[in-house]
Amino acid sequence: MSALILTPGSVTLADLERIYREQLPVRVDRSAEAAINLAAERVARAAQGDDAVYGVNTGFGKLASVKIAAEDTETLQRNLILSHCCGVGEALDQTTTRLMMVLKLLSLGRGASGVRFEVLKLIEDCLEKGVTPVIPAQGSVGASGDLAPLAHMTAVLIGEGEAEFAGERMPGGEALSRAGLTPVVLGPKEGLGLINGTQFSTACALVGLMEAWRLAEATLVSASLSTDAIMGSTAPLLPEIHELRGHRGQIEVARSMREVMAGSEIRESHREGDQRVQDPYCIRCQPQVAGACVDLLRMAATTLEIEANAATDNPLVLIDTDRIVSGGNFHAEPVAFAADQIALAVAELGAIAQRRIALMVDPTLSFDLPPFLAKDPGLNSGMMIAEVTTAALMSENKHLANPCSTDSTPTSANQEDHVSMAAHGARRLGRMNANLSHILGVELLCAIEGIEHRAPLKTSPALQAVIDELRSHVPALTQDRYLAPDLEKAADLVRSRALVSVLSEDHMIKLGDAYAAG
């Protein structure tokens, strides 16, 4: 597999999604090498000088006033890494860890970190040969960088820590040796440059965004199916309504739903003589709610694309002015805000979907669908408890959506006295997306049962293609059966985009001009 060439500062979300989903090896464009090494040479000179330069010839954090002798530089950087390997909890999954490593390459590749190109080359080689550091997922507060997670990554580069290689977990030095790689000896500031940064938080947030976007796409399909199942009106999808408000996401969600529902016999059957005046909000306001969620995801995407290309360690080397300056680019507040935005969108997509499920299983609201969509209700309970499960997942996501960015606690003897909490703000998105995928899976199962109850009337050709795809994996519920595998399969189909992919891409909406979800 050939490596994807990345130009630091201009990598797109589409590039990052390819890397994440296809597990591509990458290479930093060699045009960046000269600037990278020039910054490293500037740091090497500072390490030999008399002036105190933070992290180059001083201690760290509250110990920054302690001057370090030039001959102790290598020991200083090695000790920094080993002492900061304090992560706890389950290991981060390998695909997200690899994305984190790519983001670190992009940050170092800006040529402002003072880290030699040979260090970047070792990260590239680890990605190519499948040496993946084991990263305990807990321990970062998202300021002064994701110190503990990135220290565990860096430990493997110096032959310490743990790594996965060839399907086995082993000491980091052994993994490098078996891959034919040699540990690096860190030079001045290199340990600090590797662990000062937002790459753990950003990688987790990017994965949360990518998965949330797939689920947002799936809601366009599930909501359309639910609307047909309860014989809902499509009048609220008229373009004039949404153009009068003007929000891009709302306009696009309504357009997508109009297109996938076009040609539905079910819809045409009740245009005249329907005694209902208005549908409940969960049907009528889907464009307004899902559209707002789409817009939130786009805002988060903009932030995360910028952050993925950013130099976020400290101090930074300003080659043009020959200065090494301390700043605060390691503070992950933008990432924390983006993660909170994604969480809000995921929670709301689930909340409105769950109300549609509740609508379909309630015979007083579903317009003549059988109670709980059961065949022979009473003897069979149908989707009764599947709906309860979605209520539990919806409520869990509401709790998880509470903001993390508004929390802070002082650390490191009050030197680092305001932090972002971006790391666990981003990590929770995995759990929230998993919950939402199950909610949408149940909605699809319920909606398709409801549509099949409307026979001989048919739904639209586009939606029928979705039904056919799901039915090739999950048969109709003709009587009660062990449902857990059906729910898991439906959620898998949602997460994999298998159902959305049977539709024309023209029906779907895109996250941004530079990004095509897929």
PDB file of C-alpha atoms in Angstrom, residues 9 23 28 60 191 244 252 312 314 332 341 353 372 417 480 493:
ATOM      1  CA  GLY A   9      -0.828  22.938   7.151  1.00  0.00           C
ATOM      2  CA  GLN A  23      -5.474   2.706   7.847  1.00  0.00           C
ATOM      3  CA  VAL A  28       5.220  14.075   5.292  1.00  0.00           C
ATOM      4  CA  PHE A  60       9.257  21.586  33.217  1.00  0.00           C
ATOM      5  CA  GLY A 191      10.454  14.923  24.261  1.00  0.00           C
ATOM      6  CA  LEU A 244     -37.783  31.684   4.530  1.00  0.00           C
ATOM      7  CA  GLU A 252     -30.584  20.602   2.898  1.00  0.00           C
ATOM      8  CA  THR A 312       0.373  23.007  19.212  1.00  0.00           C
ATOM      9  CA  ASN A 314       5.456  24.828  23.519  1.00  0.00           C
ATOM     10  CA  ALA A 332      -7.232  22.450  23.760  1.00  0.00           C
ATOM     11  CA  GLN A 341     -20.915  20.799  19.830  1.00  0.00           C
ATOM     12  CA  ALA A 353     -35.511   9.802  16.610  1.00  0.00           C
ATOM     13  CA  PHE A 372     -45.937  -2.079  19.295  1.00  0.00           C
ATOM     14  CA  ASP A 417      -4.428  26.635  36.491  1.00  0.00           C
ATOM     15  CA  ASP A 480     -41.729 -12.620  18.808  1.00  0.00           C
ATOM     16  CA  LEU A 493     -25.843  -1.347   9.048  1.00  0.00           C
TER      17      LEU A 493
END
